Structures are given as C-alpha cells and as structure tokens.
mmCIF file of C-alpha atoms in Angstrom:
data_model
loop_
_atom_site.group_PDB
_atom_site.id
_atom_site.type_symbol
_atom_site.label_atom_id
_atom_site.label_comp_id
_atom_site.label_asym_id
_atom_site.label_seq_id
_atom_site.Cartn_x
_atom_site.Cartn_y
_atom_site.Cartn_z
ATOM 1 C CA MET A 2 193.659 61.952 66.117
ATOM 2 C CA ALA A 3 193.532 58.856 63.607
ATOM 3 C CA ALA A 4 195.372 59.796 60.233
ATOM 4 C CA ALA A 5 193.802 61.216 57.498
ATOM 5 C CA SER A 6 192.573 58.871 54.347
ATOM 6 C CA ALA A 7 192.715 60.051 50.750
ATOM 7 C CA LEU A 8 188.922 60.159 48.828
ATOM 8 C CA VAL A 9 189.160 61.310 45.137
ATOM 9 C CA LEU A 10 185.901 62.323 43.537
ATOM 10 C CA ALA A 11 185.732 62.196 39.838
ATOM 11 C CA ALA A 12 183.390 65.040 39.755
ATOM 12 C CA CYS A 13 183.190 68.678 40.353
ATOM 13 C CA GLY A 14 180.798 71.291 41.878
ATOM 14 C CA GLY A 15 179.936 73.579 45.036
ATOM 15 C CA GLY A 16 178.131 73.260 47.848
ATOM 16 C CA SER A 17 175.186 74.736 49.880
ATOM 17 C CA ASP A 18 173.752 75.707 53.210
ATOM 18 C CA SER A 19 170.444 77.489 52.536
ATOM 19 C CA ASP A 20 167.662 78.390 49.975
ATOM 20 C CA GLY A 21 167.567 81.637 47.875
ATOM 21 C CA GLY A 22 167.587 83.251 44.307
ATOM 22 C CA SER A 23 170.101 85.972 42.609
ATOM 23 C CA ASP A 24 169.519 89.337 43.371
ATOM 24 C CA ASP A 25 169.396 91.065 40.106
ATOM 25 C CA SER A 26 168.309 94.841 41.953
ATOM 26 C CA SER A 27 171.781 96.459 40.949
ATOM 27 C CA ALA A 28 173.069 94.703 38.037
ATOM 28 C CA ALA A 29 173.679 98.347 36.653
ATOM 29 C CA ALA A 30 175.695 99.393 39.879
ATOM 30 C CA PRO A 31 179.089 100.848 38.635
ATOM 31 C CA ALA A 32 182.753 98.998 38.552
ATOM 32 C CA ALA A 33 184.621 99.478 41.398
ATOM 33 C CA LYS A 34 187.662 101.007 41.054
ATOM 34 C CA GLY A 35 191.521 100.236 43.230
ATOM 35 C CA ASP A 36 191.889 103.315 45.597
ATOM 36 C CA GLY A 37 195.372 101.723 46.837
ATOM 37 C CA THR A 38 194.227 100.619 50.032
ATOM 38 C CA LEU A 39 192.908 96.844 49.853
ATOM 39 C CA THR A 40 189.482 96.957 52.367
ATOM 40 C CA ILE A 41 188.113 93.571 53.454
ATOM 41 C CA GLY A 42 184.292 93.542 54.277
ATOM 42 C CA SER A 43 182.704 90.551 56.271
ATOM 43 C CA LEU A 44 179.190 89.692 55.309
ATOM 44 C CA LEU A 45 178.999 86.944 57.991
ATOM 45 C CA PRO A 46 176.012 85.810 60.266
ATOM 46 C CA GLN A 47 175.480 87.613 63.463
ATOM 47 C CA THR A 48 172.210 86.744 63.758
ATOM 48 C CA GLY A 49 169.972 84.134 62.270
ATOM 49 C CA SER A 50 170.223 80.133 61.978
ATOM 50 C CA LEU A 51 173.612 79.889 61.430
ATOM 51 C CA ALA A 52 174.772 82.613 64.132
ATOM 52 C CA PHE A 53 176.737 79.929 65.638
ATOM 53 C CA LEU A 54 179.220 80.431 62.687
ATOM 54 C CA GLY A 55 179.824 84.044 62.933
ATOM 55 C CA PRO A 56 182.167 84.489 65.787
ATOM 56 C CA PRO A 57 184.792 81.814 64.259
ATOM 57 C CA GLU A 58 184.755 83.172 60.987
ATOM 58 C CA PHE A 59 184.720 87.287 61.843
ATOM 59 C CA ALA A 60 187.439 85.695 64.060
ATOM 60 C CA GLY A 61 189.711 84.400 61.145
ATOM 61 C CA VAL A 62 188.807 87.530 59.185
ATOM 62 C CA ASP A 63 189.998 89.889 62.091
ATOM 63 C CA LEU A 64 193.226 87.558 62.850
ATOM 64 C CA ALA A 65 194.324 87.566 58.880
ATOM 65 C CA ILE A 66 194.013 91.160 58.585
ATOM 66 C CA ASN A 67 196.131 91.793 62.087
ATOM 67 C CA ASP A 68 198.723 88.987 60.263
ATOM 68 C CA ILE A 69 199.248 91.098 57.185
ATOM 69 C CA ASN A 70 199.636 94.348 58.785
ATOM 70 C CA ALA A 71 201.899 93.094 60.800
ATOM 71 C CA ALA A 72 204.092 91.967 58.391
ATOM 72 C CA GLY A 73 203.971 95.356 56.401
ATOM 73 C CA GLY A 74 200.341 95.553 54.732
ATOM 74 C CA VAL A 75 199.360 95.420 51.138
ATOM 75 C CA LEU A 76 200.655 97.852 48.234
ATOM 76 C CA GLY A 77 202.481 100.315 51.542
ATOM 77 C CA LYS A 78 199.349 100.094 53.450
ATOM 78 C CA ASP A 79 197.439 98.651 55.949
ATOM 79 C CA VAL A 80 194.436 96.262 55.156
ATOM 80 C CA VAL A 81 191.174 98.011 56.514
ATOM 81 C CA GLY A 82 188.424 95.625 57.457
ATOM 82 C CA VAL A 83 184.519 96.575 57.861
ATOM 83 C CA LYS A 84 181.933 94.053 59.363
ATOM 84 C CA ALA A 85 178.307 93.693 58.562
ATOM 85 C CA ASP A 86 175.474 90.941 59.256
ATOM 86 C CA SER A 87 174.293 88.528 56.495
ATOM 87 C CA GLY A 88 171.745 87.115 58.789
ATOM 88 C CA ASP A 89 169.594 84.386 57.022
ATOM 89 C CA THR A 90 167.524 83.863 53.953
ATOM 90 C CA ASP A 91 164.704 84.574 56.304
ATOM 91 C CA SER A 92 165.647 87.713 57.735
ATOM 92 C CA GLY A 93 166.236 89.078 54.088
ATOM 93 C CA ILE A 94 168.997 91.743 55.460
ATOM 94 C CA ALA A 95 171.719 90.634 53.685
ATOM 95 C CA PRO A 96 171.038 93.119 50.709
ATOM 96 C CA ALA A 97 171.150 96.012 52.499
ATOM 97 C CA GLU A 98 174.051 94.856 54.519
ATOM 98 C CA THR A 99 176.079 94.326 51.189
ATOM 99 C CA ASP A 100 174.956 98.072 50.320
ATOM 100 C CA LYS A 101 176.955 98.985 53.466
ATOM 101 C CA LEU A 102 179.987 97.161 52.282
ATOM 102 C CA LEU A 103 180.167 98.278 49.233
ATOM 103 C CA LYS A 104 179.623 101.787 50.048
ATOM 104 C CA ALA A 105 182.999 101.570 52.290
ATOM 105 C CA LYS A 106 184.559 100.652 49.106
ATOM 106 C CA SER A 107 185.234 96.780 50.159
ATOM 107 C CA ASP A 108 187.409 95.205 47.518
ATOM 108 C CA VAL A 109 186.558 91.876 49.013
ATOM 109 C CA ILE A 110 183.839 90.511 50.651
ATOM 110 C CA VAL A 111 183.939 87.366 52.854
ATOM 111 C CA GLY A 112 180.905 85.724 53.053
ATOM 112 C CA ALA A 113 178.238 84.480 53.256
ATOM 113 C CA ALA A 114 177.998 81.274 55.082
ATOM 114 C CA SER A 115 174.661 80.771 53.869
ATOM 115 C CA SER A 116 174.676 79.559 50.696
ATOM 116 C CA GLY A 117 171.122 80.812 49.872
ATOM 117 C CA VAL A 118 172.084 84.230 51.459
ATOM 118 C CA SER A 119 174.979 84.461 48.992
ATOM 119 C CA LEU A 120 172.653 83.954 46.218
ATOM 120 C CA THR A 121 170.888 86.339 47.235
ATOM 121 C CA VAL A 122 173.598 89.193 46.928
ATOM 122 C CA ILE A 123 176.254 87.535 44.487
ATOM 123 C CA ASP A 124 175.029 89.549 41.602
ATOM 124 C CA LYS A 125 174.751 92.582 43.421
ATOM 125 C CA ILE A 126 178.726 91.879 44.758
ATOM 126 C CA MET A 127 179.988 90.745 41.353
ATOM 127 C CA SER A 128 178.337 93.663 39.390
ATOM 128 C CA ALA A 129 180.266 96.324 41.318
ATOM 129 C CA GLY A 130 183.647 94.754 40.576
ATOM 130 C CA THR A 131 183.952 93.320 44.333
ATOM 131 C CA ILE A 132 184.792 90.018 44.942
ATOM 132 C CA GLN A 133 182.860 87.520 47.137
ATOM 133 C CA TYR A 134 184.870 85.020 48.822
ATOM 134 C CA SER A 135 182.827 82.778 50.863
ATOM 135 C CA PRO A 136 184.534 80.502 53.609
ATOM 136 C CA ALA A 137 181.068 78.370 54.145
ATOM 137 C CA ASN A 138 179.536 77.978 51.033
ATOM 138 C CA THR A 139 178.581 74.490 49.513
ATOM 139 C CA SER A 140 176.100 74.545 47.326
ATOM 140 C CA THR A 141 177.181 73.051 43.778
ATOM 141 C CA SER A 142 175.010 76.258 42.606
ATOM 142 C CA PHE A 143 178.244 78.118 42.190
ATOM 143 C CA ASP A 144 179.600 75.521 39.823
ATOM 144 C CA GLU A 145 177.132 75.508 37.456
ATOM 145 C CA GLY A 146 174.927 77.800 34.889
ATOM 146 C CA ASP A 147 175.755 81.134 35.091
ATOM 147 C CA TYR A 148 178.727 80.985 37.866
ATOM 148 C CA SER A 149 180.197 77.895 35.951
ATOM 149 C CA LYS A 150 182.800 80.314 34.270
ATOM 150 C CA PRO A 151 185.530 82.517 35.737
ATOM 151 C CA ASP A 152 184.315 85.404 37.599
ATOM 152 C CA LEU A 153 184.315 87.316 40.937
ATOM 153 C CA TYR A 154 183.024 84.694 42.942
ATOM 154 C CA PHE A 155 185.494 82.068 45.151
ATOM 155 C CA ARG A 156 185.163 80.298 47.829
ATOM 156 C CA THR A 157 187.426 78.382 50.396
ATOM 157 C CA ALA A 158 185.096 75.558 51.303
ATOM 158 C CA PRO A 159 184.701 72.653 49.473
ATOM 159 C CA SER A 160 181.538 71.542 47.363
ATOM 160 C CA ASP A 161 178.691 69.211 48.715
ATOM 161 C CA ILE A 162 179.819 66.886 46.288
ATOM 162 C CA LEU A 163 183.067 65.876 48.852
ATOM 163 C CA GLN A 164 180.675 66.345 52.202
ATOM 164 C CA GLY A 165 178.145 63.846 50.451
ATOM 165 C CA ALA A 166 180.611 61.245 49.537
ATOM 166 C CA VAL A 167 182.774 61.536 52.851
ATOM 167 C CA LEU A 168 179.500 61.066 54.898
ATOM 168 C CA ALA A 169 178.242 58.469 52.744
ATOM 169 C CA ASN A 170 181.582 56.526 53.657
ATOM 170 C CA LEU A 171 181.227 56.911 57.149
ATOM 171 C CA LEU A 172 177.833 55.706 57.025
ATOM 172 C CA ILE A 173 178.935 52.466 55.398
ATOM 173 C CA GLU A 174 182.503 52.089 57.397
ATOM 174 C CA ASP A 175 179.824 51.854 60.352
ATOM 175 C CA GLY A 176 177.706 49.149 59.000
ATOM 176 C CA ARG A 177 175.047 51.374 58.245
ATOM 177 C CA GLN A 178 172.914 49.115 55.162
ATOM 178 C CA ASN A 179 169.776 51.094 55.526
ATOM 179 C CA VAL A 180 169.566 54.483 56.245
ATOM 180 C CA ALA A 181 166.997 57.441 56.600
ATOM 181 C CA ILE A 182 167.944 61.099 55.766
ATOM 182 C CA LEU A 183 165.658 63.872 57.092
ATOM 183 C CA ALA A 184 166.635 67.270 55.631
ATOM 184 C CA ARG A 185 166.109 70.780 55.057
ATOM 185 C CA GLN A 186 164.290 71.527 51.432
ATOM 186 C CA ASP A 187 166.469 74.291 49.961
ATOM 187 C CA ALA A 188 169.510 74.448 47.864
ATOM 188 C CA TYR A 189 171.436 73.057 50.729
ATOM 189 C CA GLY A 190 169.458 70.373 52.144
ATOM 190 C CA GLU A 191 168.386 69.190 48.485
ATOM 191 C CA THR A 192 171.524 68.902 47.393
ATOM 192 C CA LEU A 193 173.392 67.390 50.386
ATOM 193 C CA ALA A 194 170.641 64.994 50.710
ATOM 194 C CA LYS A 195 171.161 63.393 46.832
ATOM 195 C CA GLU A 196 174.703 63.351 47.118
ATOM 196 C CA ILE A 197 174.463 61.144 50.556
ATOM 197 C CA SER A 198 171.737 58.864 48.991
ATOM 198 C CA LYS A 199 173.778 58.812 45.468
ATOM 199 C CA ASN A 200 176.932 57.680 46.892
ATOM 200 C CA LEU A 201 174.785 55.190 49.867
ATOM 201 C CA GLU A 202 173.316 53.295 47.097
ATOM 202 C CA ALA A 203 176.179 53.289 44.817
ATOM 203 C CA ALA A 204 177.980 51.031 47.668
ATOM 204 C CA GLY A 205 174.996 48.829 47.901
ATOM 205 C CA SER A 206 173.106 50.298 51.069
ATOM 206 C CA THR A 207 169.365 51.568 50.814
ATOM 207 C CA VAL A 208 167.750 54.791 51.617
ATOM 208 C CA ALA A 209 164.634 53.758 53.720
ATOM 209 C CA ALA A 210 163.312 57.044 53.822
ATOM 210 C CA ASN A 211 164.258 60.626 52.013
ATOM 211 C CA VAL A 212 162.001 62.877 53.726
ATOM 212 C CA LEU A 213 162.609 66.869 52.740
ATOM 213 C CA TYR A 214 161.002 69.456 55.362
ATOM 214 C CA SER A 215 160.360 73.696 55.080
ATOM 215 C CA GLU A 216 163.124 75.258 56.086
ATOM 216 C CA LYS A 217 160.788 77.885 57.498
ATOM 217 C CA THR A 218 158.471 75.598 59.389
ATOM 218 C CA GLY A 219 160.353 72.539 60.446
ATOM 219 C CA PRO A 220 159.126 68.712 60.077
ATOM 220 C CA GLY A 221 155.341 68.119 60.820
ATOM 221 C CA ASP A 222 154.238 65.280 62.665
ATOM 222 C CA SER A 223 153.884 63.071 59.282
ATOM 223 C CA GLN A 224 157.407 63.744 58.545
ATOM 224 C CA ILE A 225 158.728 62.672 61.844
ATOM 225 C CA THR A 226 156.614 59.298 61.749
ATOM 226 C CA GLU A 227 157.546 58.579 58.114
ATOM 227 C CA ILE A 228 161.380 58.690 59.655
ATOM 228 C CA ALA A 229 160.365 56.392 62.132
ATOM 229 C CA ASP A 230 158.501 54.133 60.541
ATOM 230 C CA ALA A 231 161.292 53.618 58.101
ATOM 231 C CA LYS A 232 162.975 51.343 60.872
ATOM 232 C CA ALA A 233 166.234 52.659 59.588
ATOM 233 C CA ASP A 234 169.693 51.100 61.162
ATOM 234 C CA ALA A 235 170.965 55.106 60.935
ATOM 235 C CA VAL A 236 169.609 58.751 60.727
ATOM 236 C CA VAL A 237 170.904 61.520 58.953
ATOM 237 C CA LEU A 238 169.794 65.141 60.187
ATOM 238 C CA VAL A 239 170.772 68.080 57.355
ATOM 239 C CA ALA A 240 169.547 70.822 59.288
ATOM 240 C CA PHE A 241 170.233 74.177 60.876
ATOM 241 C CA GLU A 242 169.784 75.746 64.281
ATOM 242 C CA GLU A 243 166.072 74.084 63.971
ATOM 243 C CA THR A 244 167.911 70.527 65.166
ATOM 244 C CA THR A 245 167.246 71.780 68.757
ATOM 245 C CA THR A 246 163.278 71.053 68.021
ATOM 246 C CA ILE A 247 163.599 68.505 65.683
ATOM 247 C CA VAL A 248 166.002 65.610 67.655
ATOM 248 C CA PRO A 249 163.191 65.919 70.871
ATOM 249 C CA LYS A 250 160.373 64.916 67.865
ATOM 250 C CA LEU A 251 162.660 62.267 66.961
ATOM 251 C CA ILE A 252 163.228 60.900 70.587
ATOM 252 C CA GLN A 253 159.422 61.226 71.045
ATOM 253 C CA ALA A 254 158.995 59.139 68.310
ATOM 254 C CA GLY A 255 161.139 56.367 69.286
ATOM 255 C CA ALA A 256 163.697 57.371 66.222
ATOM 256 C CA GLY A 257 166.129 59.597 68.484
ATOM 257 C CA PRO A 258 169.863 59.639 68.688
ATOM 258 C CA GLN A 259 169.882 56.863 71.486
ATOM 259 C CA ASP A 260 167.334 54.969 69.612
ATOM 260 C CA VAL A 261 169.240 54.837 66.262
ATOM 261 C CA PRO A 262 172.447 56.186 65.439
ATOM 262 C CA THR A 263 172.027 59.589 64.254
ATOM 263 C CA TYR A 264 174.684 61.694 61.903
ATOM 264 C CA PHE A 265 174.993 65.270 61.038
ATOM 265 C CA VAL A 266 176.290 67.580 58.877
ATOM 266 C CA ASP A 267 178.216 70.950 58.871
ATOM 267 C CA GLY A 268 175.009 73.168 59.316
ATOM 268 C CA ASN A 269 174.117 71.080 62.630
ATOM 269 C CA THR A 270 177.308 69.562 63.862
ATOM 270 C CA ALA A 271 177.925 72.430 66.882
ATOM 271 C CA ASN A 272 178.088 72.264 70.482
ATOM 272 C CA TYR A 273 174.939 71.676 72.419
ATOM 273 C CA GLY A 274 175.888 71.372 75.922
ATOM 274 C CA GLU A 275 175.096 73.381 78.978
ATOM 275 C CA GLY A 276 175.822 77.272 77.888
ATOM 276 C CA ASP A 277 175.435 76.922 74.414
ATOM 277 C CA ALA A 278 173.475 79.366 72.580
ATOM 278 C CA ALA A 279 171.425 76.422 71.861
ATOM 279 C CA SER A 280 171.386 73.274 73.732
ATOM 280 C CA LEU A 281 170.185 69.652 74.715
ATOM 281 C CA PRO A 282 170.008 67.977 77.561
ATOM 282 C CA ASP A 283 173.136 66.048 79.017
ATOM 283 C CA GLY A 284 173.658 63.122 76.957
ATOM 284 C CA THR A 285 171.033 63.422 74.213
ATOM 285 C CA LEU A 286 173.491 63.474 71.267
ATOM 286 C CA GLU A 287 176.481 61.148 72.755
ATOM 287 C CA GLY A 288 177.858 58.878 69.832
ATOM 288 C CA THR A 289 175.998 61.065 67.471
ATOM 289 C CA LYS A 290 178.859 61.726 64.496
ATOM 290 C CA GLY A 291 179.030 64.726 62.062
ATOM 291 C CA THR A 292 180.866 66.131 59.439
ATOM 292 C CA ILE A 293 182.355 69.410 59.000
ATOM 293 C CA PRO A 294 184.485 70.847 56.038
ATOM 294 C CA GLY A 295 187.773 72.198 56.753
ATOM 295 C CA ALA A 296 191.101 71.007 58.393
ATOM 296 C CA GLU A 297 191.896 70.582 62.125
ATOM 297 C CA ALA A 298 192.265 74.070 63.777
ATOM 298 C CA THR A 299 195.739 73.417 65.065
ATOM 299 C CA SER A 300 196.193 74.520 68.798
ATOM 300 C CA ASP A 301 198.753 77.261 68.048
ATOM 301 C CA PHE A 302 195.930 78.846 65.283
ATOM 302 C CA LYS A 303 193.225 78.312 67.742
ATOM 303 C CA ASP A 304 195.763 80.158 70.159
ATOM 304 C CA ARG A 305 196.152 83.001 67.663
ATOM 305 C CA LEU A 306 192.086 83.235 67.109
ATOM 306 C CA ALA A 307 192.019 84.022 70.989
ATOM 307 C CA THR A 308 193.996 87.011 70.574
ATOM 308 C CA VAL A 309 191.249 88.874 68.816
ATOM 309 C CA ASN A 310 188.277 86.592 70.419
ATOM 310 C CA PRO A 311 189.103 85.060 73.871
ATOM 311 C CA ASP A 312 185.834 83.686 74.042
ATOM 312 C CA LEU A 313 185.926 81.540 71.169
ATOM 313 C CA LYS A 314 184.649 78.183 71.374
ATOM 314 C CA ASP A 315 183.680 76.570 68.146
ATOM 315 C CA TYR A 316 186.496 76.947 65.394
ATOM 316 C CA SER A 317 184.085 76.277 62.493
ATOM 317 C CA TYR A 318 185.119 77.817 59.101
ATOM 318 C CA SER A 319 187.568 80.154 60.731
ATOM 319 C CA ALA A 320 190.327 78.984 59.061
ATOM 320 C CA GLU A 321 188.629 78.954 55.930
ATOM 321 C CA SER A 322 187.544 82.683 56.682
ATOM 322 C CA TYR A 323 191.413 83.448 57.288
ATOM 323 C CA ASP A 324 193.026 81.851 54.122
ATOM 324 C CA ALA A 325 190.095 84.282 52.116
ATOM 325 C CA VAL A 326 191.419 87.180 53.344
ATOM 326 C CA ILE A 327 195.655 85.893 53.233
ATOM 327 C CA THR A 328 194.788 84.716 49.726
ATOM 328 C CA SER A 329 192.940 87.849 48.639
ATOM 329 C CA ALA A 330 195.796 90.028 49.610
ATOM 330 C CA LEU A 331 198.454 87.911 48.034
ATOM 331 C CA ALA A 332 196.820 88.413 45.021
ATOM 332 C CA ALA A 333 196.780 92.198 45.372
ATOM 333 C CA ILE A 334 200.367 92.430 45.600
ATOM 334 C CA VAL A 335 200.988 89.904 42.580
ATOM 335 C CA ALA A 336 198.420 92.404 40.677
ATOM 336 C CA ASP A 337 199.743 95.323 42.081
ATOM 337 C CA SER A 338 196.143 96.616 42.814
ATOM 338 C CA ASP A 339 193.227 96.313 45.370
ATOM 339 C CA SER A 340 190.669 96.564 42.310
ATOM 340 C CA GLY A 341 188.427 93.250 42.666
ATOM 341 C CA GLU A 342 188.659 92.452 39.266
ATOM 342 C CA ALA A 343 192.462 92.534 39.152
ATOM 343 C CA ILE A 344 192.769 90.520 42.252
ATOM 344 C CA ALA A 345 190.186 87.741 40.563
ATOM 345 C CA LYS A 346 192.545 87.016 38.085
ATOM 346 C CA GLU A 347 195.313 86.319 40.171
ATOM 347 C CA LEU A 348 193.637 84.501 42.887
ATOM 348 C CA PRO A 349 193.682 80.996 41.493
ATOM 349 C CA GLY A 350 197.240 81.469 40.443
ATOM 350 C CA VAL A 351 198.384 82.063 43.977
ATOM 351 C CA THR A 352 196.825 78.776 45.301
ATOM 352 C CA GLU A 353 198.264 76.363 43.122
ATOM 353 C CA GLY A 354 201.381 75.033 41.189
ATOM 354 C CA GLY A 355 204.082 77.277 42.469
ATOM 355 C CA GLU A 356 207.001 77.623 45.062
ATOM 356 C CA LYS A 357 205.063 76.823 48.354
ATOM 357 C CA CYS A 358 204.739 79.121 51.211
ATOM 358 C CA THR A 359 202.751 78.625 54.402
ATOM 359 C CA THR A 360 202.524 82.248 55.699
ATOM 360 C CA PHE A 361 201.502 85.787 54.581
ATOM 361 C CA GLU A 362 204.672 86.972 55.532
ATOM 362 C CA GLU A 363 206.729 83.946 54.004
ATOM 363 C CA CYS A 364 204.552 84.393 50.674
ATOM 364 C CA ALA A 365 204.880 88.350 50.347
ATOM 365 C CA ALA A 366 208.782 87.863 51.224
ATOM 366 C CA LEU A 367 209.263 85.907 47.990
ATOM 367 C CA LEU A 368 206.874 88.189 45.983
ATOM 368 C CA LYS A 369 209.351 91.497 47.166
ATOM 369 C CA ASP A 370 212.496 89.327 46.392
ATOM 370 C CA ASP A 371 211.219 88.710 42.546
ATOM 371 C CA PRO A 372 207.585 89.812 41.954
ATOM 372 C CA LYS A 373 207.433 87.370 38.955
ATOM 373 C CA THR A 374 207.761 84.383 41.490
ATOM 374 C CA ASP A 375 205.130 81.963 41.039
ATOM 375 C CA ILE A 376 203.716 81.401 44.700
ATOM 376 C CA ASP A 377 201.460 78.446 45.672
ATOM 377 C CA TYR A 378 199.954 79.008 49.246
ATOM 378 C CA ASP A 379 199.061 76.427 51.356
ATOM 379 C CA GLY A 380 197.102 77.667 54.160
ATOM 380 C CA VAL A 381 195.440 76.963 58.032
ATOM 381 C CA SER A 382 192.503 75.557 55.918
ATOM 382 C CA GLY A 383 194.620 73.256 54.034
ATOM 383 C CA PRO A 384 195.969 72.917 50.067
ATOM 384 C CA ILE A 385 192.924 75.256 48.980
ATOM 385 C CA GLU A 386 194.036 74.609 45.232
ATOM 386 C CA LEU A 387 191.317 77.097 43.352
ATOM 387 C CA GLY A 388 189.882 76.329 40.429
ATOM 388 C CA GLU A 389 188.527 78.150 37.095
ATOM 389 C CA THR A 390 185.329 78.397 38.600
ATOM 390 C CA GLY A 391 186.897 80.206 42.214
ATOM 391 C CA SER A 392 185.954 76.807 44.004
ATOM 392 C CA PRO A 393 188.899 74.256 45.535
ATOM 393 C CA THR A 394 189.971 71.366 44.025
ATOM 394 C CA ALA A 395 191.266 69.681 47.151
ATOM 395 C CA ALA A 396 190.308 69.859 50.845
ATOM 396 C CA SER A 397 189.516 68.152 53.902
ATOM 397 C CA ILE A 398 186.348 67.097 55.844
ATOM 398 C CA GLY A 399 186.380 66.540 59.297
ATOM 399 C CA ILE A 400 184.461 63.626 61.049
ATOM 400 C CA TYR A 401 183.372 64.714 64.644
ATOM 401 C CA GLU A 402 181.859 62.766 67.325
ATOM 402 C CA TYR A 403 179.543 63.956 70.453
ATOM 403 C CA ASP A 404 180.523 63.671 74.443
ATOM 404 C CA ALA A 405 177.871 62.906 77.136
ATOM 405 C CA LYS A 406 177.777 66.898 76.942
ATOM 406 C CA ASN A 407 176.751 67.417 73.622
ATOM 407 C CA LYS A 408 179.984 68.627 72.672
ATOM 408 C CA ILE A 409 182.090 67.784 69.740
ATOM 409 C CA SER A 410 185.473 66.715 69.168
ATOM 410 C CA PRO A 411 187.537 65.586 65.996
ATOM 411 C CA VAL A 412 187.562 61.817 65.169
ATOM 412 C CA LYS A 413 189.851 62.166 62.267
ATOM 413 C CA TYR A 414 190.213 64.381 58.859
ATOM 414 C CA ILE A 415 190.148 63.112 55.536
ATOM 415 C CA ALA A 416 191.776 64.870 52.551
ATOM 416 C CA GLY A 417 189.546 64.783 49.326
ATOM 417 C CA ASN A 418 190.157 66.005 45.556
ATOM 418 C CA ILE A 419 186.990 67.055 43.553
#
C-alpha cells in the first residue's frame, strides 16, 4: 500500500449522492425528550440504486452498538438499535421509514447514504429534536444556505470538495490532459462534476466534455456519442447502479474502459464481478480507477465486522457508520443525556482538540475518571474533526483499481483538510 500524501483545501463544503428537496410536512413535530436510553435508528439503503452500500453501513452501526454495550453502555443502559430502509429518491420511501424510526424514539438517526434522500427527510428529523448523522452524504448542500449554521445534522463523510480535488489530482498524476465527464444530473453528479472540472482546469488540463444525464432514464444515444466524439484521453463516470448499463453503451461507442482510461467515484466504485449484485463481463473494468471517501478498513476491523455480518464483502462507509454511533454515544455521556439536542451540542467537542482516544471503551474510561475531561476521539474512519456545520474538517479518500475480475482493491489513501 502506498503511503498517503497530504492534500489541503482552502474551501469548506459538503457532498452529495442523489438529488432531492427538503420535506417540510412535519415542521410542527414535537421535540424529542431524552428517556434515559440512547436509541440509534438506521436509515440506510436496503433497496434502490445504492443498496450495495447498505450491508457495510448496517454492519458498522451494529458493531458499534455491540462494542458500546460490551463496555457498559451509555448512561447505565444498553444502547438500542432500530432499522429502516432509506430506499432512494425514486422509491420515495424514506419519509415513511423515518416516521417509524421517530416513533421508536430514535435519538440519533444514522443515514441516509444518499444526499438526495437525506434532503427529503432532514427537516422532518431535525424538527423532532433528533440528530441526523450520515456516514455517506457528500453534497455541499449540507454546509450551505439554511444548513450552514450549527444544527442537528452531522456527517462523517467528507464533502465532494475533497473528492473532486483528489480525483482531479489523480487524473493529472496519470497524465490526463483532455478529460470527458459523464455525470448524473442531480445534486451529487452536478456538484462532483463541477469540482472535478474546476480542479482539472486550474491545473491546466482541458475538460473536453461535461455531459449530464437524467438519473431516472440514464444517458441517451446522443449523450454517449458526445462523450465518444470528445476524443478524450480519459473518461470520468459519475454514476450509481446505472453504471452496468452505461459501460456497455460506452464500449459500443468505442469509449469503454478498455478504449479510454476510465475513472469512477464513490457512487459507482463497487465490485462488479461474477456473483455480485451488479456484474459486468470479466475484464471489462480492468485498470479502471475510482475514489471512495474514507480510511482503509483494517484487517482487524473487517474481522470484527464479520461478527455481525459474516457475508460482508464490501466495506464502503462501514467505518464512517461505526464512528457516527461511537461519537454519538460519547457525546451523550458528556451531555449526561440521550436527547438529540443535548448530544448535538457536545458532538463536535468529542472529535477535536482534547486528549486522544481511539475506542469507545478508552474514551468512556477517561470520562468516567473525570467527567470534565476534554476527549478527542480518532476513529476507524480517521480523525473526523467535526466543524461547526457538522461536517468533518479532516478526512481521507481512498483510491482503488479494478482487476481482471472487476474487483476493486485499494491503491493508496490520501489525507486532506477541507
């Protein structure tokens, strides 16, 4: 594994992975009150275009709850977990599933994975006095406008400002000077395509084409032709599950991964080998590279995840899910309350500027010895360092490459400040 290099960005923001608007239907929901039991709701994808992210994210939450309870729980009681399916923006099930989690008295809701789905429930969740804590949202929307001030929204995934810079830097390192981008026309695709383009052009590379397609129907023939006609020396595909239908179209047009060096992003850097939920013929993606926010899942962490899901093969955002639960539990201890509003006030403080600790047990012991101890939890996903808008100000991005079986493996990790 190559050593991680440092990338420091001057801007601050947040990321995306699907389009959607805020839901105001329950603005008058009553504020949640702490009942002495920390309840963690999981609003994560069991179905939909990001369903491949569900198993590692659920596993991260489950493992964290097990670890917390094995170390004595929170406020003298075991942490309780409840699960719901976030689906995607097309299914529109997230608001109803959120209602189930709120009815179950969730103090913290981990999810959604999709930024667009999160935007459909963020107001519902926060108006209930509950924390929304996403392990995978990357949209800049969460650090802008109404959400730019401290509130009940947090995330452990870095903004697409960082991923856009890292991917652009990877393209430049690989000598790509004339890049074509094909992206979903939603909050995720548009933002990430913009960030990649901006960084490429700032470094002197040309963006030969920047083509957006409907996330509902996928790219049409004219859009595929536009990418092929750009005669680029690299193609960046900002997509989700539809990757398995787009790649064959690009191949037919002479612009497939074996014709033009191709790069993926976190929305589609998944395994596509035989036996995976979505697959492509062997060799289709060999040499293709992709980026996924998050630190490397260590062998120890993978082994521990296997205790809650022995069939787990993908580890994307598992660490971020784990750390969302751990930091919530530590903040509850500091606040001496399981109320979402009380936890939210303490969350940034337990992630930065204090005595370092790296496990719930270790951090909780410091707080037991002296409740006034200022702890700084550095977790399995990295340093976290939550800023005032609830987004991490330091994070890692992994660079992955496909083999002849369309399986990904990490090449290196890059640490960055946002």
